[in-house]
CSV table of C-alpha atoms in Angstrom, one decimal:
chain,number,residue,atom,x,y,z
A,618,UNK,CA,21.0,-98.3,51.2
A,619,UNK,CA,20.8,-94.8,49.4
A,620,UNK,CA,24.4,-92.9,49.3
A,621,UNK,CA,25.0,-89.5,50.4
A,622,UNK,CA,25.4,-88.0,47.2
A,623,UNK,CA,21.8,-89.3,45.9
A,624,UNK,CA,19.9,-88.3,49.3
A,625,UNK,CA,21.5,-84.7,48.8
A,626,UNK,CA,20.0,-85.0,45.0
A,627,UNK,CA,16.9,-86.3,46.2
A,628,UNK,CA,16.6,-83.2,49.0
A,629,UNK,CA,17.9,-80.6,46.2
A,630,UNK,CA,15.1,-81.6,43.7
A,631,UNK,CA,12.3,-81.9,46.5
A,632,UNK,CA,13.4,-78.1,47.4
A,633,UNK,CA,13.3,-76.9,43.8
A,634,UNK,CA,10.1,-78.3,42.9
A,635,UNK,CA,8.4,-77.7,46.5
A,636,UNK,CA,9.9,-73.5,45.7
A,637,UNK,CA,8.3,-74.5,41.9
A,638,UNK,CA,4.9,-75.2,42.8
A,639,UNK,CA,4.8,-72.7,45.3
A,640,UNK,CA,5.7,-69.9,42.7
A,641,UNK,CA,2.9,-71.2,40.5
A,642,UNK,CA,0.5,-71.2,43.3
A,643,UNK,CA,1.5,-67.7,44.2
A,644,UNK,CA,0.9,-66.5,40.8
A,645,UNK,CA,-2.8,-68.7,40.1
A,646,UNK,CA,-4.2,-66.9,43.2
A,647,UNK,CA,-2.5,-63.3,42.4
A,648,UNK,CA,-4.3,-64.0,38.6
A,649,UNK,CA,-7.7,-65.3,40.9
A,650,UNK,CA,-7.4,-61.7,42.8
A,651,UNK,CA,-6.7,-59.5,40.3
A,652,UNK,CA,-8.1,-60.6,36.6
A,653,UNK,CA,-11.2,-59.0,35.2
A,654,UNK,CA,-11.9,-57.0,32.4
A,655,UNK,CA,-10.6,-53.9,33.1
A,656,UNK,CA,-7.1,-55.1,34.1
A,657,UNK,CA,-6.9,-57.9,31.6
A,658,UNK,CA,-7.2,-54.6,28.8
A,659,UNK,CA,-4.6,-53.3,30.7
A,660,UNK,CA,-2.5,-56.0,30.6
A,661,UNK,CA,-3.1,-56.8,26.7
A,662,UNK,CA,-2.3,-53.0,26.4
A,663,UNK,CA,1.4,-52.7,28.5
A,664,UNK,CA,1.9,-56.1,26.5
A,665,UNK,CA,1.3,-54.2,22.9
A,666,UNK,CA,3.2,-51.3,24.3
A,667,UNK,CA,6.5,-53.2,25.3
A,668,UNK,CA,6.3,-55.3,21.8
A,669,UNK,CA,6.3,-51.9,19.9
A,670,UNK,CA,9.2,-50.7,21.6
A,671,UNK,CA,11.2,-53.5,21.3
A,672,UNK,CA,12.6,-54.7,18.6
A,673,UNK,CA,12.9,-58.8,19.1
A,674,UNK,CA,10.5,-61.5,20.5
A,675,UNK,CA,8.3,-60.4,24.0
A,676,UNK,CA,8.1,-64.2,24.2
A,677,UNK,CA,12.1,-64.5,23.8
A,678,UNK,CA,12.1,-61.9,26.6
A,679,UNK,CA,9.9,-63.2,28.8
A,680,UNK,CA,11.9,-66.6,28.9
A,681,UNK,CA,15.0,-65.5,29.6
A,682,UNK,CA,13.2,-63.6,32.3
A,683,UNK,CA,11.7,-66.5,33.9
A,684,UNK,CA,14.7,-68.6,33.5
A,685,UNK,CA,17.1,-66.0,35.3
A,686,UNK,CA,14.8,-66.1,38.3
A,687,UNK,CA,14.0,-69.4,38.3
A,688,UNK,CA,18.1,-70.1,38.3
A,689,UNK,CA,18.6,-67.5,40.8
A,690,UNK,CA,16.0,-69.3,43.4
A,691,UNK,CA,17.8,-72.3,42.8
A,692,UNK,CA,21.1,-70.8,43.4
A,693,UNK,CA,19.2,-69.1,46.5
A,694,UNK,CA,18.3,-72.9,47.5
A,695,UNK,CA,21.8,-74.0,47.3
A,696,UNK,CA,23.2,-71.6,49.4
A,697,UNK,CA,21.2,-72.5,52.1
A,698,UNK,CA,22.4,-76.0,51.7
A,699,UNK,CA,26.2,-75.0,51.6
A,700,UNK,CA,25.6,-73.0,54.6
A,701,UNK,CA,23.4,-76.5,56.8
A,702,UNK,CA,26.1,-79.0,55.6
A,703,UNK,CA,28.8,-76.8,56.0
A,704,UNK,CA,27.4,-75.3,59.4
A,705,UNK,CA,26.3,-78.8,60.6
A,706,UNK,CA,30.0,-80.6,60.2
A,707,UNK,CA,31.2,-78.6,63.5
A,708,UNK,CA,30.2,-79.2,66.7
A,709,UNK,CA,29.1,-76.4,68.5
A,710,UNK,CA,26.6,-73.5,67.4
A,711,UNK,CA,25.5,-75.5,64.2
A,712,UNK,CA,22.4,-73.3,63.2
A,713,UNK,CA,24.4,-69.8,63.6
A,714,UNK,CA,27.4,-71.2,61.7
A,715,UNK,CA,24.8,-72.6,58.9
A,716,UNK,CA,23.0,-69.2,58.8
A,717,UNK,CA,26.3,-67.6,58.9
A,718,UNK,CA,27.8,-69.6,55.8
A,719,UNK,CA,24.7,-69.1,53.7
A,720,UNK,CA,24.8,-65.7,54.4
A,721,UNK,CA,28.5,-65.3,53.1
A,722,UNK,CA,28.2,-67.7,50.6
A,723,UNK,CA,25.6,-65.5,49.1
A,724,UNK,CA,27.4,-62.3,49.4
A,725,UNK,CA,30.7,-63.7,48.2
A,726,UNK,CA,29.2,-65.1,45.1
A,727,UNK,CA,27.5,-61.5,44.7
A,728,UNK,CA,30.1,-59.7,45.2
A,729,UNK,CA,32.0,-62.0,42.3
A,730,UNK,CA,29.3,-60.8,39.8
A,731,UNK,CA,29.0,-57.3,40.8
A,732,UNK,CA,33.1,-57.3,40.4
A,733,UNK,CA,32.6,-59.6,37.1
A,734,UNK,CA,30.1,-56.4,36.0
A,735,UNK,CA,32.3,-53.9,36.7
A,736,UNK,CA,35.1,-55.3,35.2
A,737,UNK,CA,32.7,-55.5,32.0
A,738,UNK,CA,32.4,-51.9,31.9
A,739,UNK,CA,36.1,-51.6,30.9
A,740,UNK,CA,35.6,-53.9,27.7
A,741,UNK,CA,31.9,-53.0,26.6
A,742,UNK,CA,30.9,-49.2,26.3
A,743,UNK,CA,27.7,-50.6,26.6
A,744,UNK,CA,27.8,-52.0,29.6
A,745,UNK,CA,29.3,-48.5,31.5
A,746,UNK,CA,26.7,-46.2,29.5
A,747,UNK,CA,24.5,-48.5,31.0
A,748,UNK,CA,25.7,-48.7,34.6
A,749,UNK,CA,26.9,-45.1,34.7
A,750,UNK,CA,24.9,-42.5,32.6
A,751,UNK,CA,21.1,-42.3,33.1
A,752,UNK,CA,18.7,-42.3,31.2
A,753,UNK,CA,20.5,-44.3,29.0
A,754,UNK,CA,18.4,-46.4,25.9
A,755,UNK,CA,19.4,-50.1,26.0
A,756,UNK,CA,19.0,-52.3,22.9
A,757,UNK,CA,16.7,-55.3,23.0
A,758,UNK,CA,19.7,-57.7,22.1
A,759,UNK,CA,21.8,-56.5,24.8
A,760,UNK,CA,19.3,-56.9,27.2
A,761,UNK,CA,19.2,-60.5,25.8
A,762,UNK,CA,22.8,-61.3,25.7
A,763,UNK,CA,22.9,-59.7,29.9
A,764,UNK,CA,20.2,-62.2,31.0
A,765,UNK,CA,21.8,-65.1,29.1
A,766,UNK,CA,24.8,-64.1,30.9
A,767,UNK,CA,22.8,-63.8,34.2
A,768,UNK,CA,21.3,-67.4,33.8
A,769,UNK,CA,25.4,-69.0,32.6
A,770,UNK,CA,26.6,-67.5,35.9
A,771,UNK,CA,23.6,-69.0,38.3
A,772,UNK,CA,24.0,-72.2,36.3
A,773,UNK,CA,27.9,-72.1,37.2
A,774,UNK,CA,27.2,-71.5,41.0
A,775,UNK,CA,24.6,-74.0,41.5
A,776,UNK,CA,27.5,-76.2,40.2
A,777,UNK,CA,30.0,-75.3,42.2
A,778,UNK,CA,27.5,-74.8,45.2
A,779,UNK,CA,26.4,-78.4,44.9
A,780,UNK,CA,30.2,-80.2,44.7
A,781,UNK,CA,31.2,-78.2,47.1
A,782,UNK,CA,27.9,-79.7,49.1
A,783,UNK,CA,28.6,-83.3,47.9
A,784,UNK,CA,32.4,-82.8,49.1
A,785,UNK,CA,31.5,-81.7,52.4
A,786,UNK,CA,28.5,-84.7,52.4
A,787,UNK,CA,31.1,-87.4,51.6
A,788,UNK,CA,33.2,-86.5,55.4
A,789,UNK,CA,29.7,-86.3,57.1
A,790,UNK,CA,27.8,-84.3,59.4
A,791,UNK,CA,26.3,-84.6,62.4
A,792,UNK,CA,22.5,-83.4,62.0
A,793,UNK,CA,20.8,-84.0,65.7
């Protein structure tokens, strides 16, 4: 016999690498549609553009990029699965209230950051030029340091996400 918490592993690593694969499938056939000559130039072209204006490593940036997403689908995944085990431990209307839980989970944790960012605004001058005043330049380090930032506050909700999902696993649910 498997426990709970190893079944709700097993189901949160099949939905990451199923979402995984299904990016990298997404992006083979966009690259099948749309490479040929005229766009690859393009492409080599923005790429030579964007590493002249910056001052760091494209590849650095690129990373980050990717790993910011890639930790915001997960977090996207979790919250769907606080809202089903959360939804499913009552005993009436279990797919609204599942819905309904995702849905706040996700804005409550959103609304966290958002609050988080604007509170930054007080300590950085950065930050509020940024936010506030357009047209303002922003520094390839800074843009580095806010997507590390991004990725440390994903990693932290998936975390709390998933106990909170193992918690509510260990008093069971009723899935029909």
């Amino acid at each position: 016999p498997i426990n709970i918490k190893k079944h709700f592993l097993s189901k949160f690593l099949s939905a990451i690498i199923t979402v995984c694969v299904s990016i990298v499938v997404t992006l083979i056939s966009v690259i099948i549609m749309y490479l040929n000559k005229d766009n690859l130039e393009i492409l080599k072209q923005s790429f030579n553009i964007l590493s002249d204006s910056i001052n760091g490593s494209l590849t650095l940036l690129i990373i980050l990029m990717v790993m910011t997403v890639l930790l915001e689908v997960i977090f996207i995944i979790m919250v769907g699965f606080i809202g089903i085990v959360i939804g499913y431990s009552s005993n009436n209307k279990k797919l609204l209230k599942s819905v309904l839980i995702g849905l706040g989970a996700f804005y409550v944790c959103n609304s966290i950051t958002v609050v988080g960012l604007l509170l930054s605004t007080v300590v950085s001058k950065d930050m509020y030029n940024i936010l506030f005043i357009p047209n303002t330049p922003i520094e390839y380090s800074f843009v580095c340091i806010i997507m590390a930032l991004a990725s440390i506050i994903y990693i932290v909700y998936i975390i709390i996400l998933y106990i909170l999902s193992a918690k509510y696993l260990q008093k069971g649910i009723n899935i029909d």
